[in-house]
Coordinates of C-alpha atoms and ligand atoms in Angstrom, one line a residue:
X144 CA 0.0 0.0 0.0
X145 CA 1.4 3.4 -0.9
X146 CA 1.6 6.3 1.6
X147 CA -1.2 7.9 -0.4
X148 CA -3.5 4.9 0.1
X149 CA -2.7 4.7 3.8
X150 CA -3.5 8.3 4.3
X151 CA -6.8 8.1 2.5
X152 CA -7.9 5.0 4.4
X153 CA -7.1 6.4 7.8
X154 CA -8.0 9.9 7.0
X155 CA -4.6 10.9 8.3
X156 CA -3.1 14.0 6.7
X157 CA 0.0 13.1 4.6
X158 CA 3.0 14.2 6.5
X159 CA 1.1 17.0 8.4
X160 CA 1.2 17.5 12.1
X161 CA -1.5 16.1 14.3
X162 CA -4.0 18.9 13.8
X163 CA -7.6 17.7 13.8
X164 CA -8.6 17.4 10.1
X165 CA -12.0 19.0 10.4
X166 CA -14.0 22.1 9.4
X167 CA -15.1 23.6 12.6
X168 CA -16.5 27.1 13.1
X169 CA -16.9 28.5 16.7
X170 CA -17.4 32.1 15.7
X171 CA -18.5 34.0 12.7
X172 CA -15.8 34.5 10.0
X173 CA -13.8 36.5 10.8
X174 CA -14.2 36.1 14.5
X175 CA -13.7 38.8 17.1
X176 CA -10.0 38.2 17.7
X177 CA -9.3 38.3 13.9
X178 CA -11.4 41.5 13.6
X179 CA -9.3 43.1 16.3
X180 CA -6.1 42.1 14.5
X181 CA -7.6 43.6 11.3
X182 CA -7.9 46.9 13.2
X183 CA -4.3 46.7 14.3
X184 CA -3.3 45.8 10.7
X185 CA -5.0 48.9 9.4
X186 CA -3.0 51.1 11.8
X187 CA 0.3 49.4 11.3
X188 CA 0.5 47.8 7.8
X189 CA 0.4 49.6 4.4
X190 CA -3.0 49.7 2.9
X191 CA -1.4 48.4 -0.3
X192 CA -1.3 45.0 1.3
X193 CA -4.7 43.4 0.5
X194 CA -6.0 40.4 2.3
X195 CA -8.3 37.8 0.8
X196 CA -9.7 36.4 4.0
X197 CA -8.9 38.2 7.2
X198 CA -8.7 35.3 9.6
X199 CA -5.4 35.3 11.5
X200 CA -3.7 31.9 11.6
X201 CA -2.1 30.3 14.6
X202 CA -1.6 26.7 13.2
X203 CA -1.9 24.8 10.0
X204 CA -1.3 21.3 8.6
X205 CA -2.8 18.6 6.5
X206 CA -5.8 20.3 4.9
X207 CA -6.7 22.9 7.5
X208 CA -5.8 26.3 8.9
X209 CA -6.7 27.1 12.5
X210 CA -7.3 30.8 13.3
X211 CA -6.8 32.8 16.5
X212 CA -10.5 32.5 17.4
X213 CA -10.3 28.7 17.3
X214 CA -12.0 28.2 13.9
X215 CA -10.6 25.4 11.7
X216 CA -11.0 26.1 8.0
X217 CA -10.5 23.9 5.0
X218 CA -7.5 25.1 3.0
X219 CA -8.1 25.0 -0.8
X220 CA -5.4 27.6 -1.5
X221 CA -2.1 26.3 0.0
X222 CA -1.0 29.9 0.5
X223 CA -1.2 30.3 -3.3
X224 CA 0.3 27.0 -4.3
X225 CA 3.1 27.0 -1.8
X226 CA 2.4 24.3 0.8
X227 CA 2.2 21.4 -1.6
X228 CA 3.7 19.1 1.1
X229 CA 1.4 20.6 3.7
X230 CA 2.1 23.2 6.3
X231 CA 4.8 22.3 8.8
X232 CA 5.4 19.0 7.1
X233 CA 7.4 16.9 9.5
X234 CA 10.5 16.3 7.3
X235 CA 10.7 20.1 6.6
X236 CA 10.3 21.0 10.2
X237 CA 13.1 18.6 11.2
X238 CA 15.4 19.7 8.5
X239 CA 15.0 23.4 9.2
X240 CA 15.3 22.9 13.0
X241 CA 18.5 21.0 12.5
X242 CA 19.9 23.7 10.2
X243 CA 18.8 26.4 12.6
X244 CA 20.9 24.9 15.3
X245 CA 24.0 24.8 13.0
X246 CA 24.1 28.2 11.3
X247 CA 21.5 30.5 9.9
X248 CA 23.4 32.6 7.3
X249 CA 26.8 33.1 5.7
X250 CA 25.7 34.4 2.3
X251 CA 26.5 31.7 -0.3
X252 CA 28.6 34.2 -2.3
X253 CA 30.8 34.9 0.7
X254 CA 31.3 31.6 2.4
X255 CA 29.3 28.8 0.7
X256 CA 27.7 25.6 2.1
X257 CA 26.8 22.3 0.4
X258 CA 23.0 22.4 0.7
X259 CA 22.8 25.1 -2.0
X260 CA 24.7 22.8 -4.3
X261 CA 22.4 19.9 -3.4
X262 CA 19.3 22.0 -4.2
X263 CA 20.8 23.0 -7.6
X264 CA 21.6 19.3 -8.3
X265 CA 18.0 18.3 -7.4
X266 CA 16.6 21.0 -9.7
X267 CA 18.9 20.0 -12.5
X268 CA 17.8 16.4 -12.1
X269 CA 14.0 17.1 -11.8
X270 CA 13.4 19.8 -14.4
X271 CA 12.5 18.6 -17.9
X272 CA 15.3 17.6 -20.3
X273 CA 18.4 15.4 -19.8
X274 CA 20.8 18.1 -21.1
X275 CA 23.5 19.6 -19.0
X276 CA 22.0 22.2 -16.6
X277 CA 22.9 24.7 -14.0
X278 CA 20.8 26.5 -11.3
X279 CA 20.9 29.7 -9.3
X280 CA 18.9 30.4 -6.2
X281 CA 17.0 33.5 -5.1
X282 CA 14.2 34.4 -2.6
X283 CA 11.0 35.2 -4.5
X284 CA 9.3 34.2 -7.7
X285 CA 9.6 37.7 -9.1
X286 CA 13.4 37.7 -8.4
X287 CA 13.7 34.4 -10.3
X288 CA 11.9 35.9 -13.3
X289 CA 14.0 39.0 -13.2
X290 CA 17.1 36.9 -13.3
X291 CA 16.0 34.6 -16.0
X292 CA 15.5 37.7 -18.2
X293 CA 18.9 39.0 -17.2
X294 CA 20.5 35.7 -18.1
X295 CA 18.7 35.4 -21.4
X296 CA 19.7 39.0 -22.4
X297 CA 23.3 38.3 -21.5
X298 CA 23.5 35.1 -23.4
X299 CA 21.8 36.3 -26.6
X300 CA 23.1 39.9 -26.6
X301 CA 19.5 40.9 -27.4
X302 CA 17.1 43.0 -25.3
X303 CA 13.4 42.5 -26.1
X304 CA 11.2 40.2 -24.0
X305 CA 7.8 38.8 -24.9
X306 CA 5.1 38.0 -22.3
X307 CA 1.5 37.0 -23.0
X308 CA -2.0 38.3 -22.4
X309 CA -3.2 37.3 -19.0
X310 CA 0.3 36.7 -17.8
X311 CA 1.4 37.2 -14.2
X312 CA 5.1 37.2 -13.3
X313 CA 5.3 39.3 -10.2
X314 CA 5.3 42.8 -8.7
X315 CA 8.8 44.1 -9.1
X316 CA 9.4 46.7 -11.8
X317 CA 10.4 44.3 -14.6
X318 CA 7.9 41.7 -13.6
X319 CA 5.1 44.3 -13.3
X320 CA 5.9 45.1 -16.9
X321 CA 5.7 41.4 -17.9
X322 CA 2.4 41.1 -15.9
X323 CA -0.7 41.8 -18.0
X324 CA -3.3 42.9 -15.6
X325 CA -3.4 46.6 -14.6
X326 CA -5.6 46.5 -11.5
X327 CA -4.3 45.9 -8.8
X328 CA -0.9 44.9 -9.9
X329 CA 0.3 47.9 -12.0
X330 CA -2.0 50.8 -11.6
X331 CA -0.1 53.9 -10.7
X332 CA 3.2 52.1 -10.4
X333 CA 4.8 53.0 -13.7
X334 CA 6.9 53.7 -15.6
X335 CA 7.7 50.1 -16.4
X336 CA 10.9 48.6 -17.8
X337 CA 11.4 49.1 -21.6
X338 CA 11.7 46.4 -24.2
X339 CA 8.8 44.3 -22.9
X340 CA 6.2 43.3 -25.4
X341 CA 2.9 41.4 -25.2
X342 CA 1.6 38.7 -27.5
X343 CA -1.9 37.0 -27.7
X344 CA -2.3 33.9 -25.6
X345 CA -4.2 30.7 -26.4
X346 CA -7.4 30.9 -24.3
X347 CA -9.6 28.2 -25.7
X348 CA -12.8 29.4 -24.0
X349 CA -12.4 32.9 -25.3
X350 CA -10.4 32.9 -28.6
X351 CA -13.0 31.6 -30.9
X352 CA -11.8 28.0 -30.9
X353 CA -8.4 28.7 -32.3
X354 CA -6.4 25.5 -32.1
X355 CA -3.0 25.6 -30.4
X356 CA -0.9 25.8 -33.6
X357 CA -3.0 28.6 -35.1
X358 CA -3.0 30.5 -31.8
X359 CA 0.8 30.2 -31.6
X360 CA 1.2 31.3 -35.3
X361 CA -0.9 34.3 -34.5
X362 CA 1.4 35.2 -31.6
X363 CA 4.5 34.5 -33.7
X364 CA 3.3 36.6 -36.6
X365 CA 2.7 39.6 -34.2
X366 CA 6.2 39.1 -32.7
X367 CA 7.8 39.0 -36.1
X368 CA 6.0 42.1 -37.3
X369 CA 6.3 44.2 -34.2
X370 CA 9.6 43.2 -32.7
X371 CA 11.7 41.0 -35.0
X372 CA 13.4 37.8 -33.9
X373 CA 16.8 39.5 -34.2
X374 CA 15.9 41.8 -31.3
X375 CA 14.2 39.3 -29.1
X376 CA 16.1 37.8 -26.2
X377 CA 13.4 35.7 -24.7
X378 CA 9.8 34.6 -24.6
X379 CA 8.4 33.9 -21.1
X380 CA 5.3 32.0 -20.5
X381 CA 3.4 30.1 -17.7
X382 CA 2.6 26.7 -19.1
X383 CA -0.8 27.1 -17.3
X384 CA -1.4 30.7 -16.4
X385 CA -2.0 31.3 -12.7
X386 CA -3.3 34.7 -11.7
X387 CA -4.6 35.2 -15.2
X388 CA -7.3 32.5 -14.7
X389 CA -5.7 29.0 -14.8
X390 CA -5.8 29.2 -18.6
X391 CA -4.6 26.0 -20.2
X392 CA -3.4 26.8 -23.7
X393 CA -4.7 24.6 -26.5
X394 CA -2.5 21.6 -27.3
X395 CA 0.3 22.5 -29.7
X396 CA 0.5 26.2 -28.6
X397 CA 3.6 25.8 -26.3
X398 CA 5.3 23.4 -28.7
X399 CA 4.9 25.6 -31.7
X400 CA 6.2 28.6 -29.8
X401 CA 9.2 26.6 -28.5
X402 CA 10.1 25.4 -32.0
X403 CA 10.0 29.0 -33.3
X404 CA 12.2 30.1 -30.4
X405 CA 14.7 27.4 -31.1
X406 CA 14.8 28.3 -34.8
X407 CA 15.4 32.0 -34.0
X408 CA 17.9 31.9 -31.2
X409 CA 15.3 33.2 -28.7
X410 CA 15.4 31.8 -25.1
X411 CA 12.2 30.0 -24.1
X412 CA 11.6 30.7 -20.4
X413 CA 8.9 28.6 -18.6
X414 CA 7.6 30.3 -15.5
X415 CA 6.6 27.3 -13.4
X416 CA 6.4 29.3 -10.2
X417 CA 2.8 28.4 -9.6
X418 CA 2.6 25.1 -11.7
X419 CA 5.8 23.5 -10.5
X420 CA 6.6 20.8 -8.0
X421 CA 4.0 18.1 -8.5
X422 CA 1.0 20.5 -8.5
X423 CA -0.4 19.6 -11.9
X424 CA 0.2 15.8 -11.7
X425 CA 3.7 16.0 -13.2
X426 CA 6.7 17.4 -11.4
X427 CA 6.5 20.3 -13.9
X428 CA 3.5 21.3 -16.1
X429 CA 5.7 21.5 -19.2
X430 CA 5.9 17.7 -19.0
X431 CA 2.3 17.3 -20.0
X432 CA 3.2 18.3 -23.5
X433 CA 6.9 17.1 -23.6
X434 CA 8.1 20.8 -23.5
X435 CA 11.8 21.2 -22.6
X436 CA 12.3 24.9 -21.8
X437 CA 15.7 26.6 -22.1
X438 CA 15.2 28.2 -18.7
X439 CA 12.7 27.4 -16.0
X440 CA 11.7 29.6 -13.1
X441 CA 10.6 27.9 -9.9
X442 CA 9.5 29.1 -6.4
X443 CA 6.3 28.6 -4.3
X444 CA 6.1 24.8 -3.9
X445 CA 9.9 24.4 -3.8
X446 CA 10.5 24.7 0.0
X447 CA 7.4 23.9 2.0
X448 CA 6.7 27.5 2.8
X449 CA 10.2 28.9 3.2
X450 CA 11.2 31.7 0.8
X451 CA 13.2 30.2 -2.1
X452 CA 13.2 30.5 -5.8
X453 CA 15.4 29.3 -8.7
X454 CA 16.3 29.6 -12.3
X455 CA 17.4 26.3 -13.8
X456 CA 18.4 25.8 -17.4
X457 CA 20.8 25.0 -20.2
X458 CA 24.4 25.1 -19.0
X459 CA 25.6 27.2 -21.9
X460 CA 22.9 29.9 -21.2
X461 CA 23.2 29.8 -17.4
X462 CA 27.1 30.0 -17.5
X463 CA 27.0 33.1 -19.7
X464 CA 26.9 35.9 -17.0
X465 CA 30.1 37.1 -15.4
X466 CA 30.9 36.0 -11.9
X467 CA 29.2 38.3 -9.5
X468 CA 26.5 39.2 -12.0
X469 CA 24.0 36.8 -10.3
X470 CA 23.3 36.4 -6.6
X471 CA 22.1 38.4 -3.6
X472 CA 22.4 38.5 0.2
X473 CA 19.8 35.9 1.0
X474 CA 19.4 33.9 -2.2
X475 CA 19.7 30.2 -1.3
X476 CA 19.6 30.9 2.4
X477 CA 20.7 27.7 4.4
X478 CA 17.3 27.4 6.1
X479 CA 15.4 27.6 2.8
X480 CA 17.9 25.1 1.2
X481 CA 17.3 22.7 4.1
X482 CA 13.6 23.1 3.7
X483 CA 13.8 22.6 -0.1
X484 CA 15.8 19.3 0.2
X485 CA 13.3 18.0 2.7
X486 CA 10.4 19.2 0.6
X487 CA 11.7 17.6 -2.6
X488 CA 12.3 14.4 -0.6
X489 CA 8.7 14.5 0.6
X490 CA 7.3 14.9 -2.9
X491 CA 9.3 12.0 -4.1
X492 CA 9.0 9.6 -1.1
X493 CA 5.3 10.2 -0.6
X494 CA 4.4 10.0 -4.3
X495 CA 2.9 13.4 -4.3
X496 CA 2.9 13.7 -8.1
X497 CA 0.5 10.7 -8.1
X498 CA -1.4 12.3 -5.3
X499 CA -1.9 15.5 -7.3
X500 CA -3.2 13.6 -10.2
X501 CA -5.6 11.8 -7.9
X502 CA -6.8 15.1 -6.4
X503 CA -7.3 16.3 -10.0
X504 CA -9.5 13.3 -10.7
X505 CA -11.6 14.0 -7.6
X506 CA -11.9 17.7 -8.3
X507 CA -12.5 17.1 -12.0
X508 CA -15.4 14.7 -11.4
X509 CA -17.0 16.9 -8.7
X510 CA -16.6 20.2 -10.6
X511 CA -17.6 18.5 -13.9
X512 CA -20.9 17.3 -12.5
X513 CA -21.6 20.7 -11.0
X514 CA -20.9 22.3 -14.4
X515 CA -23.2 19.9 -16.2
X516 CA -26.1 21.1 -14.0
X517 CA -25.2 24.8 -13.8
X518 CA -24.8 26.9 -17.0
X519 CA -23.1 29.6 -14.9
X520 CA -20.0 27.5 -14.9
X521 CA -18.7 28.3 -18.3
X522 CA -15.7 26.0 -18.0
X523 CA -13.9 23.6 -15.7
X524 CA -10.2 23.6 -16.5
X525 CA -6.7 22.9 -15.1
X526 CA -4.6 19.9 -14.4
X527 CA -4.1 17.8 -11.3
X528 CA -4.4 19.8 -8.1
X529 CA -4.6 23.0 -10.0
X530 CA -8.1 23.4 -11.2
X531 CA -10.6 26.2 -11.7
X532 CA -14.1 27.1 -12.7
X533 CA -14.8 30.2 -14.8
X534 CA -18.2 31.8 -14.0
X535 CA -20.2 33.4 -16.7
X536 CA -23.6 34.9 -17.5
X537 CA -25.3 31.9 -19.0
X538 CA -27.2 33.9 -21.6
X539 CA -24.2 35.9 -23.0
X540 CA -21.1 33.9 -21.9
X541 CA -19.7 37.2 -20.5
X542 CA -17.6 36.9 -17.3
X543 CA -19.6 37.2 -14.0
X544 CA -17.2 38.7 -11.5
X545 CA -20.0 39.7 -9.1
X546 CA -21.2 36.1 -8.8
X547 CA -17.6 34.9 -8.3
X548 CA -17.1 37.4 -5.5
X549 CA -20.3 36.3 -3.8
X550 CA -19.5 32.6 -4.0
X551 CA -16.0 33.1 -2.6
X552 CA -17.4 35.2 0.2
X553 CA -20.0 32.5 1.0
X554 CA -17.4 29.8 1.1
X555 CA -15.2 31.9 3.4
X556 CA -18.1 32.4 5.7
X557 CA -18.7 28.7 5.8
X558 CA -15.0 27.9 6.6
X559 CA -13.5 27.1 3.3
X560 CA -10.6 29.1 1.9
X561 CA -11.1 29.7 -1.8
X562 CA -9.1 32.0 -4.0
X563 CA -10.3 34.0 -7.0
X564 CA -8.2 34.9 -10.1
X565 CA -8.6 35.8 -13.8
X566 CA -8.2 38.9 -15.9
X567 CA -12.0 39.4 -15.6
X568 CA -12.2 38.4 -11.9
X569 CA -14.5 35.5 -12.7
X570 CA -12.4 32.5 -11.9
X571 CA -12.4 30.4 -8.7
X572 CA -9.2 28.4 -8.4
X573 CA -8.6 25.3 -6.3
X574 CA -5.1 24.7 -5.1
X575 CA -5.4 22.3 -2.1
X576 CA -2.3 21.1 -0.3
X577 CA -1.4 17.7 -1.5
X578 CA -1.6 16.6 2.1
X579 CA -5.3 17.2 2.3
X580 CA -7.4 14.1 3.2
X581 CA -10.1 13.2 0.6
X582 CA -12.9 13.7 3.0
X583 CA -11.9 17.3 3.6
X584 CA -11.4 18.0 -0.1
X585 CA -14.9 16.7 -0.8
X586 CA -16.4 18.7 2.0
X587 CA -14.8 21.8 0.7
X588 CA -16.3 21.2 -2.8
X589 CA -19.6 20.5 -1.2
X590 CA -19.5 23.9 0.4
X591 CA -18.8 25.4 -3.0
X592 CA -21.8 23.6 -4.4
X593 CA -24.0 24.9 -1.6
X594 CA -22.7 28.4 -2.1
X595 CA -23.5 28.3 -5.8
X596 CA -27.0 26.8 -5.1
X597 CA -27.8 29.4 -2.5
X598 CA -26.7 32.2 -4.8
X599 CA -29.0 31.0 -7.6
X600 CA -31.9 30.6 -5.1
X601 CA -31.3 34.2 -3.9
X602 CA -31.1 35.8 -7.3
Ligands
PLP130 C1 3.5 32.3 -12.4 C2 4.0 33.2 -11.3 N1 5.2 33.9 -11.6 C3 5.7 34.7 -10.7 C4 5.1 34.9 -9.4 C5 5.7 35.9 -8.4 O1 6.2 35.1 -7.4 P1 6.5 35.9 -6.0 O2 5.2 36.3 -5.4 O3 7.1 34.9 -5.1 O4 7.4 37.0 -6.3 C6 3.9 34.3 -9.2 C7 3.2 34.5 -7.9 O5 2.0 34.3 -7.7 C8 3.3 33.4 -10.1 O6 2.2 32.8 -9.9

């Protein structure tokens, strides 16, 4: 029996601490203690920091978050696809505690340590392709994206970068420029970095049924006309778009783009920051279509909740920058590296790639039967434990952001953490920790079904 089977039978969270795996509300959401903390937050924290669900957490593990008022909520967000192995996963806790007692920081570029190398070796082994690779470690996803672009520019000697409609790559200056959506990510924060261009994405629900090859050729034609391959350093793309709405491009889109990049000395960068590390039922989402990117950016699920990110890719590209051109004070911090090694061990030893696929089957069946009976669900899409529903006006097919907001709010009030996304604000995404027990996952989806039903009854 696999670890996954054992967990499902006993209803024990995979690897999580011994928190009761239950949805339990003892106050309204948010409760009084959380509301008081929200008042303090308003006085102490920049108003620019928005919060999806203002319940203040004191413990988490398996498939639940416990708040300061004693409520236990079902976690269908994983802190935005971070805690794939679960919160405070035992191997991660043990590894970080051991590292904490040894040393906390030297700066790898001053006095190095072997765990950084071990993380790089693991990334070189796990990412798609069996060519020679190198990795470099940073702190956040945005920092990885910034550095992937730096490396691609250095290697090619070219400057332009193409990102896609609906893309999200971060909130630093360059990554805001790469990100498509104005509100809230870019509004009032310009000017943005130059030499960033946007191309049309493949969005099967909304691009008139273009197949993947045709959608890629549309993008390539625009790139050739407006930029020219001789000026283009890199194309950056999320193999499944995250914040943009869990958009899965039509089959052939990524492969056609990749082939064009290869033929034109353009570096193909896959941003797998949200899709990476078992989430989609493969270790990396590129694997679903056999895509081998030149560079791949990772973060989020890499280190069980500790801040770490990476760029991994072809050795000739990665070795291009001069010594000292890449790095930073904290990149590949020893605590984060210890966490990453334990996290990667957990994905592999606990068969969490298979578990993500299994979660995908459960969510796909449940969401599919909801959609079959409810024309407000315009599409169910995603892969593995990264699924979403897009909510629409059934008569026009237009995005219904208001309904989306109401359903998410109702789920929150009932003790289920759901996240929205999408350029049009009409997508609900499901990113459960891979440590969630089946019963809790099904209960979370039942709460969603009830929220949708109650909304249609109310309208
Ligand atoms: C695809 C993708 N790229 C980049 C980022 C930015 O990562 P970070 O928030 O760690 O800077 C995110 C974060 O949501 C993301 O989903």
